[in-house]
């Protein structure tokens, strides 16, 4: 909805991934699939969690997924991530996706946000404790 456009606010967290939406990522109506965007966000959150966990993580939950604006072919999609909670074995990452419109100006438009939870796992896929920071 137009009312939810965020022009004055800024992305939260660090830039973890950036990609261009391609024709193969669209539905028959020319809008980018929500699933493509979700996977971009999971990659971004997983990259951040991997760094914090110092190794492999598995996605266990996605909460509060919101689609604020559509994404179009050619848009530059940037995913920003911020760790909001670190538990014994889990890491919650707030992920926001912002776009610069293809052919538009430099304005950033927030298109989605969600909280992803990752669990630190060992080589066998069993959960392990998140190591202390540093
Ligand atoms: C990751 C996995 C090994 C965890 O094993 P588990 O026995 O389910 O683990 P637990 O129930 O003890 O939960 C582990 C942590 O995740 C958290 N967690 C589990 N489910 C959660 C949920 N739905 N939302 C938020 N956190 C959750 C727990 O609170 C716990 O956190 P903490 O240790 O920091 O307190 C197992 O769930 C798994 O293999 N899942 C599939 C992962 C996967 O394949 N992901 C890719 C999907 S394509």
Short mmCIF file of N, CA, C and O and ligand atoms in Angstrom, two decimals:
data_model
loop_
_atom_site.label_atom_id
_atom_site.label_comp_id
_atom_site.label_asym_id
_atom_site.label_seq_id
_atom_site.Cartn_x
_atom_site.Cartn_y
_atom_site.Cartn_z
N UNK A 1 0.83 -1.20 0.00
CA UNK A 1 0.00 0.00 0.00
C UNK A 1 0.87 1.25 0.00
O UNK A 1 1.89 1.30 0.66
N UNK A 2 0.43 2.25 -0.73
CA UNK A 2 1.20 3.49 -0.86
C UNK A 2 1.54 4.09 0.50
O UNK A 2 2.63 4.58 0.72
N UNK A 3 0.61 3.97 1.45
CA UNK A 3 0.80 4.62 2.76
C UNK A 3 2.02 4.08 3.49
O UNK A 3 2.57 4.72 4.36
N UNK A 4 2.46 2.86 3.14
CA UNK A 4 3.54 2.26 3.91
C UNK A 4 4.92 2.57 3.33
O UNK A 4 5.92 2.09 3.82
N UNK A 5 4.99 3.39 2.27
CA UNK A 5 6.30 3.75 1.72
C UNK A 5 7.11 4.48 2.78
O UNK A 5 6.60 5.39 3.45
N UNK A 6 8.37 4.05 2.98
CA UNK A 6 9.22 4.71 3.97
C UNK A 6 10.32 5.45 3.23
O UNK A 6 11.23 4.86 2.69
N UNK A 7 10.20 6.74 3.15
CA UNK A 7 11.19 7.53 2.43
C UNK A 7 12.18 8.15 3.40
O UNK A 7 13.37 8.19 3.16
N UNK A 8 11.68 8.59 4.55
CA UNK A 8 12.55 9.31 5.46
C UNK A 8 13.36 8.38 6.36
O UNK A 8 14.41 8.77 6.85
N UNK A 9 12.89 7.15 6.60
CA UNK A 9 13.63 6.26 7.49
C UNK A 9 14.77 5.60 6.73
O UNK A 9 14.83 5.62 5.51
N UNK A 10 15.68 5.01 7.48
CA UNK A 10 16.87 4.41 6.89
C UNK A 10 16.91 2.93 7.20
O UNK A 10 16.30 2.47 8.17
N UNK A 11 17.63 2.14 6.38
CA UNK A 11 17.76 0.71 6.66
C UNK A 11 18.38 0.47 8.03
O UNK A 11 19.23 1.25 8.47
N UNK A 12 17.94 -0.61 8.65
CA UNK A 12 18.48 -0.97 9.96
C UNK A 12 19.50 -2.09 9.79
O UNK A 12 19.21 -3.08 9.13
N UNK A 13 20.67 -1.93 10.38
CA UNK A 13 21.66 -3.00 10.39
C UNK A 13 22.69 -2.88 9.29
O UNK A 13 22.87 -1.83 8.67
N UNK A 14 23.37 -4.01 9.05
CA UNK A 14 24.46 -4.02 8.07
C UNK A 14 23.96 -4.52 6.71
O UNK A 14 23.02 -5.32 6.66
N UNK A 15 24.61 -4.06 5.65
CA UNK A 15 24.28 -4.55 4.31
C UNK A 15 24.88 -5.95 4.17
O UNK A 15 26.10 -6.12 4.25
N UNK A 16 24.02 -6.96 3.98
CA UNK A 16 24.53 -8.34 3.90
C UNK A 16 24.49 -8.92 2.49
O UNK A 16 25.35 -9.72 2.13
N UNK A 17 23.50 -8.54 1.69
CA UNK A 17 23.47 -9.01 0.29
C UNK A 17 22.88 -7.91 -0.60
O UNK A 17 22.13 -7.05 -0.13
N UNK A 18 23.24 -7.99 -1.87
CA UNK A 18 22.64 -7.07 -2.86
C UNK A 18 22.49 -7.86 -4.16
O UNK A 18 23.41 -8.59 -4.56
N UNK A 19 21.34 -7.73 -4.80
CA UNK A 19 21.08 -8.47 -6.04
C UNK A 19 20.15 -7.65 -6.92
O UNK A 19 19.44 -6.76 -6.44
N UNK A 20 20.15 -7.97 -8.20
CA UNK A 20 19.22 -7.34 -9.14
C UNK A 20 18.10 -8.33 -9.44
O UNK A 20 18.36 -9.50 -9.76
N UNK A 21 16.85 -7.89 -9.32
CA UNK A 21 15.72 -8.75 -9.66
C UNK A 21 15.68 -8.97 -11.17
O UNK A 21 15.71 -8.01 -11.95
N UNK A 22 15.63 -10.25 -11.57
CA UNK A 22 15.70 -10.61 -12.99
C UNK A 22 14.35 -11.13 -13.49
O UNK A 22 13.49 -11.54 -12.70
N UNK A 23 14.15 -11.18 -14.83
CA UNK A 23 12.88 -11.67 -15.38
C UNK A 23 12.51 -13.07 -14.89
O UNK A 23 11.33 -13.37 -14.68
N UNK A 24 13.52 -13.92 -14.67
CA UNK A 24 13.23 -15.29 -14.22
C UNK A 24 12.63 -15.33 -12.81
O UNK A 24 12.11 -16.36 -12.39
N UNK A 25 12.70 -14.22 -12.08
CA UNK A 25 12.22 -14.18 -10.70
C UNK A 25 10.78 -13.68 -10.59
O UNK A 25 10.29 -13.44 -9.49
N UNK A 26 10.10 -13.54 -11.73
CA UNK A 26 8.76 -12.93 -11.70
C UNK A 26 7.64 -13.95 -11.88
O UNK A 26 7.84 -15.06 -12.35
N UNK A 27 6.44 -13.50 -11.49
CA UNK A 27 5.22 -14.25 -11.81
C UNK A 27 4.70 -13.77 -13.17
O UNK A 27 5.28 -12.86 -13.77
N UNK A 28 3.61 -14.38 -13.69
CA UNK A 28 3.13 -14.00 -15.02
C UNK A 28 2.68 -12.55 -15.13
O UNK A 28 2.49 -12.03 -16.24
N UNK A 29 2.54 -11.88 -14.00
CA UNK A 29 2.09 -10.48 -14.03
C UNK A 29 3.25 -9.49 -13.95
O UNK A 29 3.04 -8.28 -13.89
N UNK A 30 4.46 -10.02 -13.93
CA UNK A 30 5.63 -9.14 -13.98
C UNK A 30 6.14 -8.68 -12.64
O UNK A 30 7.12 -7.93 -12.58
N UNK A 31 5.49 -9.11 -11.57
CA UNK A 31 6.00 -8.76 -10.24
C UNK A 31 6.93 -9.87 -9.77
O UNK A 31 6.75 -11.04 -10.09
N UNK A 32 7.91 -9.48 -8.97
CA UNK A 32 8.84 -10.47 -8.45
C UNK A 32 8.14 -11.35 -7.40
O UNK A 32 7.37 -10.86 -6.57
N UNK A 33 8.41 -12.65 -7.47
CA UNK A 33 7.83 -13.61 -6.52
C UNK A 33 8.24 -13.28 -5.09
O UNK A 33 9.42 -13.01 -4.81
N UNK A 34 7.28 -13.39 -4.18
CA UNK A 34 7.61 -13.23 -2.77
C UNK A 34 8.63 -14.27 -2.33
O UNK A 34 9.48 -13.99 -1.48
N UNK A 35 8.56 -15.46 -2.90
CA UNK A 35 9.48 -16.53 -2.52
C UNK A 35 10.92 -16.21 -2.88
O UNK A 35 11.85 -16.58 -2.16
N UNK A 36 11.11 -15.51 -4.01
CA UNK A 36 12.47 -15.10 -4.38
C UNK A 36 13.03 -14.13 -3.35
O UNK A 36 14.16 -14.25 -2.89
N UNK A 37 12.18 -13.18 -2.98
CA UNK A 37 12.60 -12.18 -2.00
C UNK A 37 12.89 -12.85 -0.65
O UNK A 37 13.88 -12.52 0.03
N UNK A 38 12.03 -13.78 -0.28
CA UNK A 38 12.23 -14.51 0.98
C UNK A 38 13.58 -15.23 0.97
O UNK A 38 14.31 -15.23 1.97
N UNK A 39 13.94 -15.82 -0.16
CA UNK A 39 15.22 -16.54 -0.23
C UNK A 39 16.40 -15.56 -0.15
O UNK A 39 17.41 -15.87 0.48
N UNK A 40 16.26 -14.39 -0.76
CA UNK A 40 17.31 -13.38 -0.64
C UNK A 40 17.50 -12.97 0.81
O UNK A 40 18.63 -12.81 1.31
N UNK A 41 16.37 -12.81 1.50
CA UNK A 41 16.43 -12.40 2.91
C UNK A 41 17.04 -13.49 3.78
O UNK A 41 17.81 -13.21 4.71
N UNK A 42 16.71 -14.74 3.46
CA UNK A 42 17.26 -15.86 4.23
C UNK A 42 18.77 -15.95 4.01
O UNK A 42 19.55 -16.20 4.94
N UNK A 43 19.21 -15.73 2.76
CA UNK A 43 20.65 -15.71 2.48
C UNK A 43 21.35 -14.62 3.29
O UNK A 43 22.42 -14.84 3.87
N UNK A 44 20.72 -13.45 3.33
CA UNK A 44 21.32 -12.33 4.05
C UNK A 44 21.38 -12.61 5.55
O UNK A 44 22.44 -12.45 6.19
N UNK A 45 20.26 -13.05 6.11
CA UNK A 45 20.23 -13.35 7.54
C UNK A 45 21.17 -14.50 7.88
O UNK A 45 21.87 -14.48 8.91
N UNK A 46 21.21 -15.50 6.98
CA UNK A 46 22.08 -16.66 7.21
C UNK A 46 23.55 -16.29 7.17
O UNK A 46 24.36 -16.84 7.93
N UNK A 47 23.90 -15.36 6.30
CA UNK A 47 25.29 -14.90 6.21
C UNK A 47 25.71 -14.23 7.53
O UNK A 47 26.80 -14.49 8.06
N UNK A 48 24.81 -13.39 8.04
CA UNK A 48 25.11 -12.69 9.30
C UNK A 48 25.20 -13.70 10.46
O UNK A 48 26.12 -13.65 11.28
N UNK A 49 24.24 -14.62 10.49
CA UNK A 49 24.23 -15.63 11.57
C UNK A 49 25.46 -16.53 11.50
O UNK A 49 26.04 -16.89 12.53
N UNK A 50 25.87 -16.86 10.28
CA UNK A 50 27.08 -17.70 10.09
C UNK A 50 28.29 -17.04 10.71
O UNK A 50 29.11 -17.70 11.38
N UNK A 51 28.42 -15.72 10.50
CA UNK A 51 29.55 -14.98 11.08
C UNK A 51 29.49 -15.03 12.60
O UNK A 51 30.49 -15.27 13.27
N UNK A 52 28.30 -14.76 13.13
CA UNK A 52 28.15 -14.72 14.60
C UNK A 52 28.36 -16.11 15.21
O UNK A 52 28.96 -16.24 16.28
N UNK A 53 27.87 -17.13 14.53
CA UNK A 53 27.97 -18.50 15.05
C UNK A 53 29.32 -19.14 14.77
O UNK A 53 29.60 -20.25 15.21
N UNK A 54 30.13 -18.43 13.99
CA UNK A 54 31.44 -18.95 13.57
C UNK A 54 31.30 -20.33 12.93
O UNK A 54 32.08 -21.26 13.23
N UNK A 55 30.34 -20.44 12.07
CA UNK A 55 30.15 -21.71 11.37
C UNK A 55 28.70 -21.91 10.96
O UNK A 55 27.88 -21.00 11.04
N UNK A 56 28.44 -23.13 10.57
CA UNK A 56 27.15 -23.50 9.95
C UNK A 56 25.95 -23.20 10.86
O UNK A 56 26.01 -23.39 12.08
N UNK A 57 24.89 -22.74 10.22
CA UNK A 57 23.61 -22.54 10.91
C UNK A 57 22.49 -23.10 10.05
O UNK A 57 22.66 -23.30 8.84
N UNK A 58 21.34 -23.35 10.68
CA UNK A 58 20.14 -23.80 9.96
C UNK A 58 19.00 -22.86 10.30
O UNK A 58 18.85 -22.44 11.46
N UNK A 59 18.19 -22.54 9.31
CA UNK A 59 17.02 -21.68 9.53
C UNK A 59 15.94 -22.52 10.22
O UNK A 59 15.57 -23.58 9.71
N UNK A 60 15.43 -22.04 11.36
CA UNK A 60 14.36 -22.78 12.03
C UNK A 60 13.03 -22.04 12.03
O UNK A 60 11.98 -22.67 12.20
N UNK A 61 13.06 -20.72 11.85
CA UNK A 61 11.78 -19.99 11.89
C UNK A 61 11.88 -18.67 11.14
O UNK A 61 12.95 -18.06 11.06
N UNK A 62 10.74 -18.28 10.57
CA UNK A 62 10.59 -16.95 9.96
C UNK A 62 9.33 -16.36 10.56
O UNK A 62 8.26 -16.97 10.48
N UNK A 63 9.47 -15.20 11.18
CA UNK A 63 8.32 -14.56 11.83
C UNK A 63 8.09 -13.16 11.26
O UNK A 63 9.03 -12.50 10.81
N UNK A 64 6.86 -12.75 11.36
CA UNK A 64 6.49 -11.36 11.05
C UNK A 64 6.92 -10.92 9.67
O UNK A 64 7.39 -9.79 9.48
N UNK A 65 6.77 -11.82 8.70
CA UNK A 65 7.13 -11.45 7.31
C UNK A 65 6.09 -10.46 6.80
O UNK A 65 4.90 -10.73 6.81
N UNK A 66 6.57 -9.31 6.34
CA UNK A 66 5.67 -8.29 5.81
C UNK A 66 6.15 -7.84 4.44
O UNK A 66 7.34 -7.57 4.26
N UNK A 67 5.23 -7.81 3.50
CA UNK A 67 5.53 -7.29 2.16
C UNK A 67 4.91 -5.89 2.08
O UNK A 67 3.70 -5.75 2.02
N UNK A 68 5.77 -4.88 2.08
CA UNK A 68 5.28 -3.50 2.12
C UNK A 68 5.02 -2.94 0.73
O UNK A 68 4.08 -2.18 0.52
N UNK A 69 5.88 -3.33 -0.24
CA UNK A 69 5.82 -2.79 -1.59
C UNK A 69 6.23 -3.87 -2.58
O UNK A 69 7.03 -4.74 -2.25
N UNK A 70 5.73 -3.83 -3.82
CA UNK A 70 6.18 -4.80 -4.82
C UNK A 70 7.61 -4.54 -5.26
O UNK A 70 8.14 -3.44 -5.11
N UNK A 71 8.22 -5.58 -5.83
CA UNK A 71 9.55 -5.47 -6.43
C UNK A 71 9.40 -5.76 -7.92
O UNK A 71 8.65 -6.66 -8.31
N UNK A 72 10.11 -4.98 -8.75
CA UNK A 72 10.00 -5.11 -10.20
C UNK A 72 11.34 -5.53 -10.80
O UNK A 72 12.40 -5.31 -10.19
N UNK A 73 11.27 -6.10 -12.00
CA UNK A 73 12.48 -6.49 -12.71
C UNK A 73 13.42 -5.29 -12.84
O UNK A 73 12.97 -4.18 -13.18
N UNK A 74 14.69 -5.52 -12.55
CA UNK A 74 15.68 -4.47 -12.66
C UNK A 74 15.93 -3.72 -11.36
O UNK A 74 16.93 -3.01 -11.24
N UNK A 75 15.02 -3.88 -10.39
CA UNK A 75 15.23 -3.21 -9.10
C UNK A 75 16.49 -3.78 -8.43
O UNK A 75 16.75 -4.99 -8.49
N UNK A 76 17.22 -2.90 -7.77
CA UNK A 76 18.40 -3.32 -6.99
C UNK A 76 17.90 -3.60 -5.57
O UNK A 76 17.39 -2.71 -4.90
N UNK A 77 18.04 -4.87 -5.16
CA UNK A 77 17.48 -5.31 -3.88
C UNK A 77 18.62 -5.49 -2.87
O UNK A 77 19.51 -6.32 -3.07
N UNK A 78 18.57 -4.71 -1.80
CA UNK A 78 19.60 -4.79 -0.76
C UNK A 78 18.98 -5.30 0.53
O UNK A 78 17.94 -4.78 0.97
N UNK A 79 19.63 -6.31 1.13
CA UNK A 79 19.12 -6.86 2.39
C UNK A 79 20.02 -6.44 3.54
O UNK A 79 21.23 -6.68 3.51
N UNK A 80 19.42 -5.82 4.52
CA UNK A 80 20.12 -5.34 5.72
C UNK A 80 19.75 -6.23 6.90
O UNK A 80 18.58 -6.61 7.04
N UNK A 81 20.73 -6.54 7.72
CA UNK A 81 20.50 -7.50 8.81
C UNK A 81 21.02 -6.95 10.14
O UNK A 81 22.01 -6.23 10.19
N UNK A 82 20.31 -7.35 11.19
CA UNK A 82 20.67 -6.89 12.53
C UNK A 82 20.32 -8.02 13.51
O UNK A 82 19.16 -8.47 13.54
N UNK A 83 21.30 -8.47 14.27
CA UNK A 83 21.02 -9.53 15.26
C UNK A 83 20.28 -8.90 16.43
O UNK A 83 20.76 -7.95 17.05
N UNK A 84 19.10 -9.44 16.72
CA UNK A 84 18.28 -8.86 17.79
C UNK A 84 18.31 -9.70 19.06
O UNK A 84 17.92 -9.23 20.12
N UNK A 85 18.72 -10.97 18.94
CA UNK A 85 18.80 -11.82 20.13
C UNK A 85 19.75 -12.97 19.85
O UNK A 85 19.74 -13.55 18.77
N UNK A 86 20.57 -13.26 20.86
CA UNK A 86 21.42 -14.45 20.78
C UNK A 86 21.10 -15.33 21.98
O UNK A 86 21.22 -14.88 23.13
N UNK A 87 20.65 -16.55 21.71
CA UNK A 87 20.33 -17.48 22.79
C UNK A 87 21.44 -18.49 22.98
O UNK A 87 22.60 -18.24 22.61
N UNK A 88 21.09 -19.63 23.56
CA UNK A 88 22.11 -20.65 23.81
C UNK A 88 22.60 -21.26 22.49
O UNK A 88 23.80 -21.34 22.24
N UNK A 89 21.63 -21.64 21.66
CA UNK A 89 21.99 -22.23 20.35
C UNK A 89 21.43 -21.43 19.18
O UNK A 89 21.73 -21.74 18.04
N UNK A 90 20.59 -20.44 19.47
CA UNK A 90 19.89 -19.74 18.38
C UNK A 90 20.27 -18.27 18.28
O UNK A 90 20.72 -17.67 19.26
N UNK A 91 20.04 -17.73 17.09
CA UNK A 91 20.34 -16.33 16.78
C UNK A 91 19.14 -15.78 16.00
O UNK A 91 18.77 -16.34 14.96
N UNK A 92 18.54 -14.70 16.52
CA UNK A 92 17.44 -14.06 15.80
C UNK A 92 17.98 -12.86 15.03
O UNK A 92 18.74 -12.05 15.58
N UNK A 93 17.62 -12.79 13.76
CA UNK A 93 18.13 -11.72 12.89
C UNK A 93 16.95 -10.98 12.26
O UNK A 93 16.11 -11.60 11.59
N UNK A 94 16.92 -9.69 12.49
CA UNK A 94 15.93 -8.85 11.81
C UNK A 94 16.48 -8.56 10.41
O UNK A 94 17.62 -8.10 10.26
N UNK A 95 15.67 -8.86 9.39
CA UNK A 95 16.11 -8.64 8.00
C UNK A 95 15.14 -7.68 7.32
O UNK A 95 13.92 -7.86 7.39
N UNK A 96 15.70 -6.68 6.69
CA UNK A 96 14.90 -5.73 5.91
C UNK A 96 15.42 -5.74 4.47
O UNK A 96 16.64 -5.74 4.26
N UNK A 97 14.51 -5.73 3.52
CA UNK A 97 14.91 -5.58 2.11
C UNK A 97 14.46 -4.21 1.62
O UNK A 97 13.32 -3.80 1.83
N UNK A 98 15.40 -3.52 1.00
CA UNK A 98 15.14 -2.18 0.44
C UNK A 98 15.51 -2.21 -1.04
O UNK A 98 16.45 -2.91 -1.43
N UNK A 99 14.79 -1.45 -1.85
CA UNK A 99 15.13 -1.40 -3.28
C UNK A 99 15.43 0.01 -3.75
O UNK A 99 14.93 1.00 -3.19
N UNK A 100 16.30 0.04 -4.77
CA UNK A 100 16.41 1.23 -5.61
C UNK A 100 15.72 0.85 -6.91
O UNK A 100 16.09 -0.15 -7.53
N UNK A 101 14.76 1.64 -7.31
CA UNK A 101 13.97 1.30 -8.49
C UNK A 101 14.79 1.40 -9.76
O UNK A 101 15.55 2.36 -9.96
N UNK A 102 14.58 0.42 -10.64
CA UNK A 102 15.21 0.45 -11.96
C UNK A 102 14.73 1.69 -12.71
O UNK A 102 13.52 1.92 -12.83
N UNK A 103 15.67 2.49 -13.16
CA UNK A 103 15.28 3.70 -13.90
C UNK A 103 14.82 4.83 -13.01
O UNK A 103 14.42 5.89 -13.52
N UNK A 104 14.86 4.61 -11.68
CA UNK A 104 14.42 5.67 -10.78
C UNK A 104 15.60 6.46 -10.25
O UNK A 104 16.71 6.36 -10.78
N UNK A 105 15.34 7.24 -9.21
CA UNK A 105 16.44 7.99 -8.61
C UNK A 105 17.13 7.11 -7.57
O UNK A 105 16.94 5.90 -7.56
N UNK A 106 17.89 7.70 -6.67
CA UNK A 106 18.65 6.93 -5.69
C UNK A 106 17.85 6.60 -4.44
O UNK A 106 18.39 6.00 -3.51
N UNK A 107 16.58 6.98 -4.41
CA UNK A 107 15.78 6.78 -3.20
C UNK A 107 15.66 5.29 -2.86
O UNK A 107 15.46 4.45 -3.74
N UNK A 108 15.78 4.99 -1.58
CA UNK A 108 15.60 3.62 -1.10
C UNK A 108 14.16 3.45 -0.64
O UNK A 108 13.62 4.29 0.07
N UNK A 109 13.54 2.34 -1.04
CA UNK A 109 12.17 2.03 -0.64
C UNK A 109 12.18 0.71 0.10
O UNK A 109 12.69 -0.30 -0.42
N UNK A 110 11.63 0.70 1.30
CA UNK A 110 11.57 -0.54 2.08
C UNK A 110 10.48 -1.44 1.50
O UNK A 110 9.33 -1.01 1.39
N UNK A 111 10.84 -2.67 1.13
CA UNK A 111 9.85 -3.55 0.51
C UNK A 111 9.41 -4.71 1.40
O UNK A 111 8.27 -5.16 1.32
N UNK A 112 10.31 -5.20 2.24
CA UNK A 112 9.92 -6.30 3.13
C UNK A 112 10.71 -6.23 4.43
O UNK A 112 11.77 -5.63 4.50
N UNK A 113 10.17 -6.94 5.43
CA UNK A 113 10.92 -7.12 6.68
C UNK A 113 10.43 -8.41 7.33
O UNK A 113 9.30 -8.85 7.10
N UNK A 114 11.31 -9.01 8.11
CA UNK A 114 10.97 -10.26 8.82
C UNK A 114 12.05 -10.56 9.85
O UNK A 114 13.16 -10.01 9.78
N UNK A 115 11.71 -11.43 10.78
CA UNK A 115 12.70 -11.92 11.73
C UNK A 115 12.96 -13.39 11.44
O UNK A 115 12.02 -14.20 11.41
N UNK A 116 14.21 -13.70 11.18
CA UNK A 116 14.63 -15.08 10.91
C UNK A 116 15.38 -15.60 12.14
O UNK A 116 16.18 -14.87 12.74
N UNK A 117 15.10 -16.85 12.50
CA UNK A 117 15.86 -17.48 13.59
C UNK A 117 16.70 -18.61 13.03
O UNK A 117 16.20 -19.45 12.27
N UNK A 118 17.96 -18.59 13.41
CA UNK A 118 18.93 -19.61 12.96
C UNK A 118 19.45 -20.36 14.18
O UNK A 118 19.59 -19.77 15.26
N UNK A 119 19.73 -21.64 13.99
CA UNK A 119 20.33 -22.44 15.05
C UNK A 119 21.73 -22.86 14.59
O UNK A 119 21.91 -23.32 13.44
N UNK A 120 22.69 -22.67 15.47
CA UNK A 120 24.06 -23.11 15.17
C UNK A 120 24.09 -24.63 15.16
O UNK A 120 23.54 -25.27 16.08
N UNK A 121 24.64 -25.19 14.10
CA UNK A 121 24.68 -26.66 13.98
C UNK A 121 26.11 -27.11 13.64
O UNK A 121 26.91 -26.35 13.08
N UNK A 122 26.39 -28.36 13.98
CA UNK A 122 27.71 -28.92 13.64
C UNK A 122 27.65 -29.59 12.27
O UNK A 122 26.63 -29.51 11.56
N UNK A 123 28.72 -30.24 11.90
CA UNK A 123 28.79 -30.84 10.57
C UNK A 123 27.74 -31.92 10.34
O UNK A 123 27.40 -32.25 9.20
N UNK A 124 27.22 -32.48 11.45
CA UNK A 124 26.18 -33.52 11.32
C UNK A 124 24.78 -32.95 11.37
O UNK A 124 23.79 -33.70 11.32
N UNK A 125 24.68 -31.62 11.53
CA UNK A 125 23.36 -30.99 11.59
C UNK A 125 22.77 -30.97 12.98
O UNK A 125 21.59 -30.60 13.15
N UNK A 126 23.56 -31.33 13.99
CA UNK A 126 23.08 -31.28 15.38
C UNK A 126 23.34 -29.89 15.95
O UNK A 126 24.38 -29.28 15.67
N UNK A 127 22.40 -29.43 16.80
CA UNK A 127 22.57 -28.08 17.35
C UNK A 127 23.80 -28.02 18.25
O UNK A 127 24.20 -29.04 18.85
N UNK A 128 24.39 -26.85 18.31
CA UNK A 128 25.56 -26.60 19.16
C UNK A 128 25.42 -25.21 19.77
O UNK A 128 24.62 -24.39 19.29
N UNK A 129 26.18 -24.94 20.80
CA UNK A 129 26.09 -23.63 21.44
C UNK A 129 26.71 -22.54 20.56
O UNK A 129 27.72 -22.79 19.87
N UNK A 130 26.09 -21.37 20.58
CA UNK A 130 26.67 -20.22 19.88
C UNK A 130 27.89 -19.78 20.69
O UNK A 130 27.77 -19.54 21.90
N UNK A 131 29.06 -19.68 20.06
CA UNK A 131 30.25 -19.28 20.81
C UNK A 131 30.15 -17.83 21.28
O UNK A 131 29.39 -17.03 20.71
N UNK A 132 30.92 -17.49 22.31
CA UNK A 132 30.91 -16.11 22.79
C UNK A 132 31.50 -15.20 21.71
O UNK A 132 32.28 -15.65 20.86
N UNK A 133 31.13 -13.93 21.78
CA UNK A 133 31.59 -12.98 20.76
C UNK A 133 33.07 -12.69 20.91
O UNK A 133 33.61 -12.77 22.01
N UNK A 134 33.69 -12.32 19.80
CA UNK A 134 35.09 -11.91 19.84
C UNK A 134 35.99 -12.94 19.20
O UNK A 134 35.57 -13.95 18.71
C1 LIG B 1 17.99 -26.89 13.82
C2 LIG B 1 17.62 -28.13 14.59
C3 LIG B 1 18.80 -29.09 14.62
C4 LIG B 1 17.31 -27.71 16.04
O1 LIG B 1 17.01 -28.87 16.77
P1 LIG B 1 15.82 -28.87 17.83
O2 LIG B 1 15.90 -30.08 18.65
O3 LIG B 1 14.56 -28.59 17.08
O4 LIG B 1 16.21 -27.63 18.73
P2 LIG B 1 15.41 -26.93 19.92
O5 LIG B 1 13.95 -27.18 19.92
O6 LIG B 1 16.16 -27.26 21.18
O7 LIG B 1 15.64 -25.39 19.58
C5 LIG B 1 16.97 -24.91 19.38
C6 LIG B 1 16.92 -23.39 19.50
O8 LIG B 1 16.08 -22.87 18.48
C7 LIG B 1 15.03 -22.11 19.06
N1 LIG B 1 13.84 -22.35 18.29
C8 LIG B 1 13.31 -23.52 17.90
N2 LIG B 1 12.18 -23.34 17.20
C9 LIG B 1 11.99 -22.01 17.15
C10 LIG B 1 10.98 -21.18 16.58
N3 LIG B 1 9.93 -21.71 15.93
N4 LIG B 1 11.09 -19.85 16.70
C11 LIG B 1 12.13 -19.29 17.36
N5 LIG B 1 13.13 -20.03 17.93
C12 LIG B 1 13.04 -21.37 17.83
C13 LIG B 1 14.90 -22.62 20.47
O9 LIG B 1 14.30 -21.65 21.33
C14 LIG B 1 16.35 -22.89 20.81
O10 LIG B 1 17.00 -21.68 21.11
P3 LIG B 1 18.08 -21.50 22.31
O11 LIG B 1 18.96 -22.74 22.38
O12 LIG B 1 18.90 -20.30 21.92
O13 LIG B 1 17.30 -21.29 23.56
C15 LIG B 1 16.38 -28.88 13.98
O14 LIG B 1 15.19 -28.15 14.34
C16 LIG B 1 16.47 -28.96 12.47
O15 LIG B 1 17.30 -29.67 11.93
N6 LIG B 1 15.55 -28.24 11.78
C17 LIG B 1 15.57 -28.15 10.32
C18 LIG B 1 16.47 -26.98 9.88
C19 LIG B 1 16.49 -26.86 8.38
O16 LIG B 1 16.64 -27.83 7.67
N7 LIG B 1 16.36 -25.61 7.90
C20 LIG B 1 16.32 -25.33 6.50
C21 LIG B 1 14.93 -25.45 5.99
S1 LIG B 1 14.89 -25.46 4.22
#
